[in-house]
Short mmCIF file of C-alpha atoms in Angstrom, two decimals:
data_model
loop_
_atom_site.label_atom_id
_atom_site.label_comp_id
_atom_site.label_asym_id
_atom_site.label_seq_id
_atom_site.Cartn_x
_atom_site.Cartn_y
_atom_site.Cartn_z
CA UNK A 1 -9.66 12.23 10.94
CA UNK A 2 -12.54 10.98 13.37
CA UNK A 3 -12.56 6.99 13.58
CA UNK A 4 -15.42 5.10 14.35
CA UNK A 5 -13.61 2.73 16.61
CA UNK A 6 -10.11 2.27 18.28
CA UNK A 7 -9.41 -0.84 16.59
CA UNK A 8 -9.34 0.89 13.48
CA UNK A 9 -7.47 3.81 14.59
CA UNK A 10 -5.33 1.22 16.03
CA UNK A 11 -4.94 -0.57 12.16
CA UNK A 12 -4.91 2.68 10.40
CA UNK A 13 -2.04 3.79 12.70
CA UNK A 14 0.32 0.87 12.30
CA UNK A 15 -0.73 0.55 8.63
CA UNK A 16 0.20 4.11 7.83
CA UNK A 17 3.94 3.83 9.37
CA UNK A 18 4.53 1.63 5.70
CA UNK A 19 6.29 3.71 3.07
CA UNK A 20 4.16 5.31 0.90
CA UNK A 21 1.07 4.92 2.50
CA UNK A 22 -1.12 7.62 3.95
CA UNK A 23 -4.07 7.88 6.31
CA UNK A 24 -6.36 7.29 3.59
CA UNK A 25 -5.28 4.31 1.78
CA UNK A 26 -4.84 2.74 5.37
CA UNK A 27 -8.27 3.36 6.22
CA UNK A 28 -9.10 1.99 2.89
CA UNK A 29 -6.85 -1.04 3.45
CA UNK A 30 -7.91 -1.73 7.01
CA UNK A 31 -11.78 -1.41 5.68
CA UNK A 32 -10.49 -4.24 2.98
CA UNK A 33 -9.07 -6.06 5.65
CA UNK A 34 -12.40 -6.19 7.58
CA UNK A 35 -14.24 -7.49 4.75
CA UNK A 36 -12.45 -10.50 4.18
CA UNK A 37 -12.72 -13.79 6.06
CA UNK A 38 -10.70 -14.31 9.01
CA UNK A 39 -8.31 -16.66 7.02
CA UNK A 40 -7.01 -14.63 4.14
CA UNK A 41 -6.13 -11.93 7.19
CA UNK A 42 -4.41 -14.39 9.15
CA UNK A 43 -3.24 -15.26 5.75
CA UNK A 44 -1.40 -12.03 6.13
CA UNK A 45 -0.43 -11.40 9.59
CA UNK A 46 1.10 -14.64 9.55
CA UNK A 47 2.96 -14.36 6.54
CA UNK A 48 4.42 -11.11 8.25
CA UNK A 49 5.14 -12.41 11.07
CA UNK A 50 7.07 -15.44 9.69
CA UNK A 51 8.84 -13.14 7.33
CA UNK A 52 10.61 -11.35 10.40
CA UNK A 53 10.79 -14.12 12.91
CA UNK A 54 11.99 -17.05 10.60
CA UNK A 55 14.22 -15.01 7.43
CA UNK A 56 17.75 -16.21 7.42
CA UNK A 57 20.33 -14.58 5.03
CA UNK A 58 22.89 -16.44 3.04
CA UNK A 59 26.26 -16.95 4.92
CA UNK A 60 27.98 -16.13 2.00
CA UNK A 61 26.56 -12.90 0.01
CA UNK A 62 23.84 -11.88 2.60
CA UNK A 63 21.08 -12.41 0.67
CA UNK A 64 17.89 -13.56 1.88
CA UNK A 65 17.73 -17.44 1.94
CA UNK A 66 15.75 -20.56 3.47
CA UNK A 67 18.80 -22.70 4.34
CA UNK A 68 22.91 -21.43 5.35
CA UNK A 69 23.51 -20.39 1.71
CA UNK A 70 21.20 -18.71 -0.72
CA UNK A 71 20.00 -20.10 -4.58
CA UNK A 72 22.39 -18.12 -5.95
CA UNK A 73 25.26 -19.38 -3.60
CA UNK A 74 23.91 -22.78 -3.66
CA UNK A 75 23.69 -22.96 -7.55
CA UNK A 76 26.38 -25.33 -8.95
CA UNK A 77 25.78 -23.26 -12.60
CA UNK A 78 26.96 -19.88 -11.17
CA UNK A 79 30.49 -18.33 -11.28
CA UNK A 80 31.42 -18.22 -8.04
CA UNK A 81 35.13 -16.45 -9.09
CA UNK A 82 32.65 -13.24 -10.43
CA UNK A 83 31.07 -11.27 -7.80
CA UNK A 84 28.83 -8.48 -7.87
CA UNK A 85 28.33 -6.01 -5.09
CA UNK A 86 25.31 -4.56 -4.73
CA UNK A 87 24.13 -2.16 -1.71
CA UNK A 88 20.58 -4.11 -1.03
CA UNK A 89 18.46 -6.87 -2.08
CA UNK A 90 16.19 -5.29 -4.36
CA UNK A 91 18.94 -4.85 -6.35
CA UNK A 92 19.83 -8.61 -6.39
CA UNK A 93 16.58 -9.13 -7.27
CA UNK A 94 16.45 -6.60 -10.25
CA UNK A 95 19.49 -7.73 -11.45
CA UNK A 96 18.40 -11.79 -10.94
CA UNK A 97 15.32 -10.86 -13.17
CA UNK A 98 17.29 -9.64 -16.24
CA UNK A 99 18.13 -13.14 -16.43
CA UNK A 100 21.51 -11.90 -17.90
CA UNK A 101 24.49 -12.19 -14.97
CA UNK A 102 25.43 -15.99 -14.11
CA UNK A 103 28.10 -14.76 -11.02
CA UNK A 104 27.22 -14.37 -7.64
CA UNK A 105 26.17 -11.27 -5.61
CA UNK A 106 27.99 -9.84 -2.17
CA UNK A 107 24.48 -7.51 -0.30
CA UNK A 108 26.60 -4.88 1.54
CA UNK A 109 23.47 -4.40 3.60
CA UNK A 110 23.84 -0.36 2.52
CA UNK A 111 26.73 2.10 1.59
CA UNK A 112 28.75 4.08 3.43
CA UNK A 113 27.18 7.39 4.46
CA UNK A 114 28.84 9.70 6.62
CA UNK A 115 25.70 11.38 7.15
CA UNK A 116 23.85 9.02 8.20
CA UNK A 117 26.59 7.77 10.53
CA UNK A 118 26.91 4.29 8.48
CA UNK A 119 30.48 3.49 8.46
CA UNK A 120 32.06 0.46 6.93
CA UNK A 121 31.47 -1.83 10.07
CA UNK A 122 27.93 -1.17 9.38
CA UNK A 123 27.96 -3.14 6.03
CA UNK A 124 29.32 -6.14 5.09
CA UNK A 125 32.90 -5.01 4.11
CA UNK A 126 35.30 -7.47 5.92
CA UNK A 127 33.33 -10.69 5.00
CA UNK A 128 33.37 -9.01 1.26
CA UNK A 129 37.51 -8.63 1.49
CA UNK A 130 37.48 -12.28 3.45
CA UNK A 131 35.46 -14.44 0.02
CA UNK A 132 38.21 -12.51 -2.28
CA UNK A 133 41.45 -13.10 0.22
CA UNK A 134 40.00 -17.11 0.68
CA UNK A 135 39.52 -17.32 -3.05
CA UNK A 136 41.77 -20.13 -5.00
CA UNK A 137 41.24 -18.65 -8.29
CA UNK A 138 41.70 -14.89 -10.16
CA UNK A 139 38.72 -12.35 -8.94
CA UNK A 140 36.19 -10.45 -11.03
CA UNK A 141 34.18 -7.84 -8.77
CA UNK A 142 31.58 -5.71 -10.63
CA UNK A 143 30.11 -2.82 -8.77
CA UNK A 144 26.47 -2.45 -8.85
CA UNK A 145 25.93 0.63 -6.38
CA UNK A 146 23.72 3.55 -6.70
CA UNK A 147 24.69 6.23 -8.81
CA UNK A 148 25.48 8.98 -6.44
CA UNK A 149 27.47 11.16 -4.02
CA UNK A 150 27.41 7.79 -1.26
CA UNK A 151 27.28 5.09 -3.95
CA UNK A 152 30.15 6.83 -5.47
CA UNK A 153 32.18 6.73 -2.19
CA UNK A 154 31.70 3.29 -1.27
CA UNK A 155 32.76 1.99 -5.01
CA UNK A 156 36.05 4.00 -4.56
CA UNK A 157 36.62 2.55 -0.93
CA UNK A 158 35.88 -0.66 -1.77
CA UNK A 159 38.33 -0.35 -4.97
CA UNK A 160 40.97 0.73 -2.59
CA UNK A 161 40.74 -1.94 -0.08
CA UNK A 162 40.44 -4.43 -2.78
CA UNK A 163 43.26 -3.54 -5.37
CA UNK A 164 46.05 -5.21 -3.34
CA UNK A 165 44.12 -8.71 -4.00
CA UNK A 166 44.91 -8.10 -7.74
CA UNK A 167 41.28 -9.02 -8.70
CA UNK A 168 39.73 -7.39 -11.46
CA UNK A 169 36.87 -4.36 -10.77
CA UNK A 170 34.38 -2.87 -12.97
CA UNK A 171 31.28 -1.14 -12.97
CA UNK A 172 27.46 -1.36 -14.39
CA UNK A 173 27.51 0.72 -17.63
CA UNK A 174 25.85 4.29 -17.46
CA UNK A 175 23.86 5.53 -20.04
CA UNK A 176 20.63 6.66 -21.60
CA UNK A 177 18.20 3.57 -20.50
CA UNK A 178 17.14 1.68 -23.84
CA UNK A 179 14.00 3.24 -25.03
CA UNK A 180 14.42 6.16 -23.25
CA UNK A 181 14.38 9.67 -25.16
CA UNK A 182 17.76 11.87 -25.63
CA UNK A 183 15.53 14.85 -25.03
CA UNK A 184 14.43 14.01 -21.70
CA UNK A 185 17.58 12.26 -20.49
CA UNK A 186 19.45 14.31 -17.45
CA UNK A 187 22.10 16.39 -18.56
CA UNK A 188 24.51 14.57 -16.26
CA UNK A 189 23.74 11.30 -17.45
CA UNK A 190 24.14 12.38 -21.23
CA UNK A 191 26.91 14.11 -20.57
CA UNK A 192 28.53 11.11 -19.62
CA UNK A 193 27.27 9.23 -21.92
CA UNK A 194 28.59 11.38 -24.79
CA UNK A 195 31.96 11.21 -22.89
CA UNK A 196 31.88 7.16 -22.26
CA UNK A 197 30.50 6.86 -26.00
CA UNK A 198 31.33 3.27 -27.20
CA UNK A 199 33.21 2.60 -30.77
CA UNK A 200 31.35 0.50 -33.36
CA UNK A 201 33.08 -2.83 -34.08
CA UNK A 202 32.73 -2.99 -37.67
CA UNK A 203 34.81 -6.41 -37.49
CA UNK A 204 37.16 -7.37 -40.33
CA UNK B 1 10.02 -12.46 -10.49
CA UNK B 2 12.39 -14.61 -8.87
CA UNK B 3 12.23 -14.37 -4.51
CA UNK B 4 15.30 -15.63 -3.35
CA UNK B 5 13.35 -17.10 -0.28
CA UNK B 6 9.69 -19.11 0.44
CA UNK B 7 9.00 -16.16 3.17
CA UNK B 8 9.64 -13.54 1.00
CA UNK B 9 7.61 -14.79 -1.75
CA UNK B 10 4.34 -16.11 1.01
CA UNK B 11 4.83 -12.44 2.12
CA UNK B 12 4.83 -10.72 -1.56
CA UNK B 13 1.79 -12.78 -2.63
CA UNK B 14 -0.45 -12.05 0.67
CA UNK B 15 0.62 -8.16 0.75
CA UNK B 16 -0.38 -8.14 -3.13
CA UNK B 17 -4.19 -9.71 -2.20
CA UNK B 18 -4.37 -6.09 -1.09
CA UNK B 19 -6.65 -3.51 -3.22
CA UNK B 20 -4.43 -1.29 -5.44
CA UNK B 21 -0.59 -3.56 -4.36
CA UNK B 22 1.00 -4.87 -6.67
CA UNK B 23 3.88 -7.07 -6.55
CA UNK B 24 6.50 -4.95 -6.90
CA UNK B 25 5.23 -2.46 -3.73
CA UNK B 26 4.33 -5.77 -1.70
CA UNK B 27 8.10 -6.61 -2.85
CA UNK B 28 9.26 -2.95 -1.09
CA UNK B 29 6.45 -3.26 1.59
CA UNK B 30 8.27 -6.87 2.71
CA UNK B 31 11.89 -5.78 2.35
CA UNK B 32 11.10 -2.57 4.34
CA UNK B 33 9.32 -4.17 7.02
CA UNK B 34 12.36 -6.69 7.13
CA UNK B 35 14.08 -3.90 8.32
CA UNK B 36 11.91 -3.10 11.38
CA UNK B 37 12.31 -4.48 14.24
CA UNK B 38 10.33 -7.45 15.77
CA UNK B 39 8.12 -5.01 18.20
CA UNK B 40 7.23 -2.75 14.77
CA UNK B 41 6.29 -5.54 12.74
CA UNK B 42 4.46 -7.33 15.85
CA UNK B 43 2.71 -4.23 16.04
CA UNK B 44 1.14 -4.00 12.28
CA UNK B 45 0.16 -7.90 12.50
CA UNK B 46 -1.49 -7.61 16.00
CA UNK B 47 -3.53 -4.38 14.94
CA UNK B 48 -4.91 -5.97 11.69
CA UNK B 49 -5.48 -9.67 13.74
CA UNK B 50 -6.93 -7.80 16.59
CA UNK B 51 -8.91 -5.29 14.04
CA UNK B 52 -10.82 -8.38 12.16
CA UNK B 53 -11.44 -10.84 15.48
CA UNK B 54 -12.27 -8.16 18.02
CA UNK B 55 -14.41 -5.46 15.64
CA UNK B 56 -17.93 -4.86 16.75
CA UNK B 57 -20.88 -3.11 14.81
CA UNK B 58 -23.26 -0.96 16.04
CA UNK B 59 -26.18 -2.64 16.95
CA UNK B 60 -28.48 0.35 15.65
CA UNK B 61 -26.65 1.78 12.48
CA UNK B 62 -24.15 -1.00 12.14
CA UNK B 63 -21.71 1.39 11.71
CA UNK B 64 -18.33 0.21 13.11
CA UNK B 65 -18.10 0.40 17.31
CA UNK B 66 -16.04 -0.64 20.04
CA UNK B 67 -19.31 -1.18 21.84
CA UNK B 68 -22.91 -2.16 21.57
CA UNK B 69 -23.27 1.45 20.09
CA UNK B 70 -21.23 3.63 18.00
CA UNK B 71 -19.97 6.86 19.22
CA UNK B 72 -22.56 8.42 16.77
CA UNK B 73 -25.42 6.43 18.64
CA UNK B 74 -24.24 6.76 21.78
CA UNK B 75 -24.17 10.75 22.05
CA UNK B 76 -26.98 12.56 23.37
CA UNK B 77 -26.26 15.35 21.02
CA UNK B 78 -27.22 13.81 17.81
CA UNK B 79 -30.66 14.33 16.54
CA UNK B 80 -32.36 10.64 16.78
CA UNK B 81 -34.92 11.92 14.58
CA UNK B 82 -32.57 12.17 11.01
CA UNK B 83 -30.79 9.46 10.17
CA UNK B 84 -28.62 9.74 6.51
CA UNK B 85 -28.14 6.32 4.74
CA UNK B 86 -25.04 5.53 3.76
CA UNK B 87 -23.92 2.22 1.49
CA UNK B 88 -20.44 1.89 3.51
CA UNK B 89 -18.45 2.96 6.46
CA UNK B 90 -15.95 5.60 4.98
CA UNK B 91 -18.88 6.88 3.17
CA UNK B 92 -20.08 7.70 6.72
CA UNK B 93 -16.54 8.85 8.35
CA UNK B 94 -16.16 11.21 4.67
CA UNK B 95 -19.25 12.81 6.14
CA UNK B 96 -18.35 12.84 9.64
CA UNK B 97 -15.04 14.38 8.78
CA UNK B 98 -17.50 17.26 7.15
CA UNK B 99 -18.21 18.79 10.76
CA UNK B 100 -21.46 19.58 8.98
CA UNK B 101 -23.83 16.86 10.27
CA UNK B 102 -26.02 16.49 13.22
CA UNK B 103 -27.79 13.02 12.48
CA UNK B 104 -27.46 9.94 13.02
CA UNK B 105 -26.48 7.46 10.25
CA UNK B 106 -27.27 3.48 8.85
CA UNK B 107 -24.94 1.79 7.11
CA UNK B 108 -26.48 -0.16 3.73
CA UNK B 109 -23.72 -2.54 4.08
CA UNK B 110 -23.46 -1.98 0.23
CA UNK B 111 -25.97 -0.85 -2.57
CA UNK B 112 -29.04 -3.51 -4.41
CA UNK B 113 -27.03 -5.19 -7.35
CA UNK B 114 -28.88 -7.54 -9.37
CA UNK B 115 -25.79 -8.05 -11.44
CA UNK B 116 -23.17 -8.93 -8.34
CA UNK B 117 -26.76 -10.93 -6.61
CA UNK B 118 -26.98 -8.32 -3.40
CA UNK B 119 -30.51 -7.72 -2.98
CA UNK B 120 -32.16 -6.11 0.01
CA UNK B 121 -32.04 -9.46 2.35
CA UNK B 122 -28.06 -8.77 1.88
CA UNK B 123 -28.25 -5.52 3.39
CA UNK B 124 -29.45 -3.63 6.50
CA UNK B 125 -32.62 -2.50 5.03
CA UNK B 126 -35.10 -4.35 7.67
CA UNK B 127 -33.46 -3.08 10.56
CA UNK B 128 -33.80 0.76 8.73
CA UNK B 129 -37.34 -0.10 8.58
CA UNK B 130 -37.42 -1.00 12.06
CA UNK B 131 -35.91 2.17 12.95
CA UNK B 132 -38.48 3.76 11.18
CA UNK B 133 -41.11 2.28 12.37
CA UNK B 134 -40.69 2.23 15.95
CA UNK B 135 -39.73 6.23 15.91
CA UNK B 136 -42.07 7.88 17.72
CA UNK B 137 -41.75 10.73 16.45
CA UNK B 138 -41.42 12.45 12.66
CA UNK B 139 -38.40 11.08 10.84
CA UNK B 140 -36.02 12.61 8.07
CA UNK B 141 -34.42 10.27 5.97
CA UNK B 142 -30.98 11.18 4.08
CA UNK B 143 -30.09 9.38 1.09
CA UNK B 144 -26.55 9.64 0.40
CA UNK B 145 -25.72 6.67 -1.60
CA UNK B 146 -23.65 6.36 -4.90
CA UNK B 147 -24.53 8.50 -7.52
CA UNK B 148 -24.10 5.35 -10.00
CA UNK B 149 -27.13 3.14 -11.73
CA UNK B 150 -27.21 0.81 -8.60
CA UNK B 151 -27.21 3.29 -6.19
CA UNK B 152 -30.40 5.37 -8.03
CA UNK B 153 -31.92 2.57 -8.17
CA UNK B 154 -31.04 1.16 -3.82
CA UNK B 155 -32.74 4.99 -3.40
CA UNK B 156 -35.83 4.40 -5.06
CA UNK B 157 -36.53 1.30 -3.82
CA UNK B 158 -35.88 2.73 0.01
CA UNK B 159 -38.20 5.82 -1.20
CA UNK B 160 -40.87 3.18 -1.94
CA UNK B 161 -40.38 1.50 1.03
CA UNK B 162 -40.34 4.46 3.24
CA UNK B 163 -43.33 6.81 1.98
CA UNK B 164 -46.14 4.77 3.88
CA UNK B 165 -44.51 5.89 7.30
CA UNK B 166 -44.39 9.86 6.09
CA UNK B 167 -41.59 10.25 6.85
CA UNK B 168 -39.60 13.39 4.83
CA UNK B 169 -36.63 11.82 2.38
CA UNK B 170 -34.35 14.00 0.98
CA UNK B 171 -30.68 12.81 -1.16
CA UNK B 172 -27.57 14.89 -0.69
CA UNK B 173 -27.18 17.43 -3.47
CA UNK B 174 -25.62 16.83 -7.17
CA UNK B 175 -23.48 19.66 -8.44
CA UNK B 176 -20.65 20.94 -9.64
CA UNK B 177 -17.98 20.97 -6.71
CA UNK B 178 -16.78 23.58 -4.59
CA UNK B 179 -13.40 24.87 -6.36
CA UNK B 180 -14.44 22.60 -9.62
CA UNK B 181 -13.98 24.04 -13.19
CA UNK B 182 -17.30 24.38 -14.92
CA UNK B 183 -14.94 23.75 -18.03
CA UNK B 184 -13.63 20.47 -16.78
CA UNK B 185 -16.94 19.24 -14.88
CA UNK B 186 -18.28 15.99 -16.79
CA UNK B 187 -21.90 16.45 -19.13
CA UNK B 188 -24.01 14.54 -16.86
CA UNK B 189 -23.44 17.03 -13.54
CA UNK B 190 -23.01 20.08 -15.38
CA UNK B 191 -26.60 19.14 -16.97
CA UNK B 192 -28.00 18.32 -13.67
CA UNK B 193 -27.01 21.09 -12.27
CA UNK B 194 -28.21 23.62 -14.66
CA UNK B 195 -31.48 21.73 -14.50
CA UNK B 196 -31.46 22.00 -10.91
CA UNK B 197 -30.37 25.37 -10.38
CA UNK B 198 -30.58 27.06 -7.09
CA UNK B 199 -32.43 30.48 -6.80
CA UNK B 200 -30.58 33.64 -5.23
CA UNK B 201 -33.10 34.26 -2.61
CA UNK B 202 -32.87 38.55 -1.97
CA UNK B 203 -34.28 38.59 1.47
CA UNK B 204 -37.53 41.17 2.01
#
């Protein structure tokens, strides 16, 4: 593409190294950009640049925070004897907005992946094994890791290094997502779900 | 949603000010540029603060320039004598990318819109004038503005405009596009371009 100036190629360039943006919505974007006052773009430069220079994460789960420990850490309400390990924040976040879990989280920062080269001093495995040795009272850890080959592996690592503490460890529930059709569900998904069925309670 | 820090959240709500963002890609964007380093983000904020208090336009076209002309101004290989008018600047580079034209260009700065109060003191349509005027010799005039109400409408009040200097004005042609269905091509350009149907010309 032919640019009418370097600054923009300049823009277009950095703007384009985000995820899921091409050359064209950049140039699009940067055109935005150049529209607006200089205010609401220093609006967003700064806001970016504060973002990297000034985040701190919680001392205790990793998550992001303003102060040493996090809302959820901080939060008198929450169970602190339930933890939930999830690879990264988004997934704190998701989880946060179901407005349904009232433990606290542990942000491994990742999961393992050979691969990739990410071993377990990569992530944040020995402060995870250091809140469950310090704890006074009986563990629950729930896995929330991605469901596959790597997410797999780390859950069954962490279990391993974590039985001896005799704390309690389960997992999210797979299934077909509420609302979603049978017919268009993976066949490894309803395969286990057919095999992890769950018994009706019909009480007395 | 629920940000577990101020950053994060000043960060979400800037990124989603953005055309077409909303806040759950600012939410990604933010997280995944929390993951770059501090030369990587510096980079994207100093582009886009650079890109808004450093751009220059064309003193002639007011396209976009690093100098007092654009490149398109500034080459001797450009025919002075047509210039197409465009409303906006990637209306212009779409054109450029073409390889097709030879011109020169002007850049509207937008389209007449009594509804959204732009009328022809908000755009560049004196200094199109001027360039008209002071030609000395015969001008061709492109119009290649929106084919909407508005932009009809910015072309025939140019046309009006222009006709006392004689100079030739000519808009970009209508049809159905290259590769298009005629099956799928909307009523109003499959009518227009029956209407305006091109004749196979046989030679001798």
């Amino acid at each position: 593409m032919n640019y009418p100036s370097k600054l923009i190629e300049q823009a277009v360039l950095e703007i384009s190294k985000l995820p899921g943006i091409g050359k064209k919505t950049a140039l699009r974007l940067a055109l935005h950009l150049l529209k607006q006052n200089e205010q609401t773009v220093e609006g967003l430069t700064g806001a970016l640049s504060r973002l990297k220079k000034e985040t701190r994460y919680c001392e205790r789960c990793h998550n992001l925070s303003d102060g040493p420990l996090c809302t959820v850490c901080a939060s008198p309400s929450r169970q602190e004897n339930v933890i939930c390990v999830v690879a990264e924040v988004p997934d704190l976040i998701a989880i946060e907005n179901t407005g349904q879990y009232r433990g606290t989280y542990h942000v491994l920062g990742g999961i393992l992946s050979p691969m990739h080269g990410i071993g377990p001093e990569e992530l944040q495995v020995a402060s995870l094994l250091e809140r469950v040795k310090s704890a006074g009272e009986e563990m629950e850890i729930i896995f929330a890791l991605p469901s596959t080959m790597d997410g797999d592996t780390t859950s069954f690592y962490l279990m391993k290094l974590l039985k001896p503490f005799g704390v309690n460890i389960s997992t999210v529930a797979r299934g077909i997502p509420i609302g979603g059709e049978l017919e268009y569900t993976d066949e490894v998904t309803l395969g286990r779900s057919i095999l992890a069925r769950v018994k009706y309670d019909f009480g007395g």
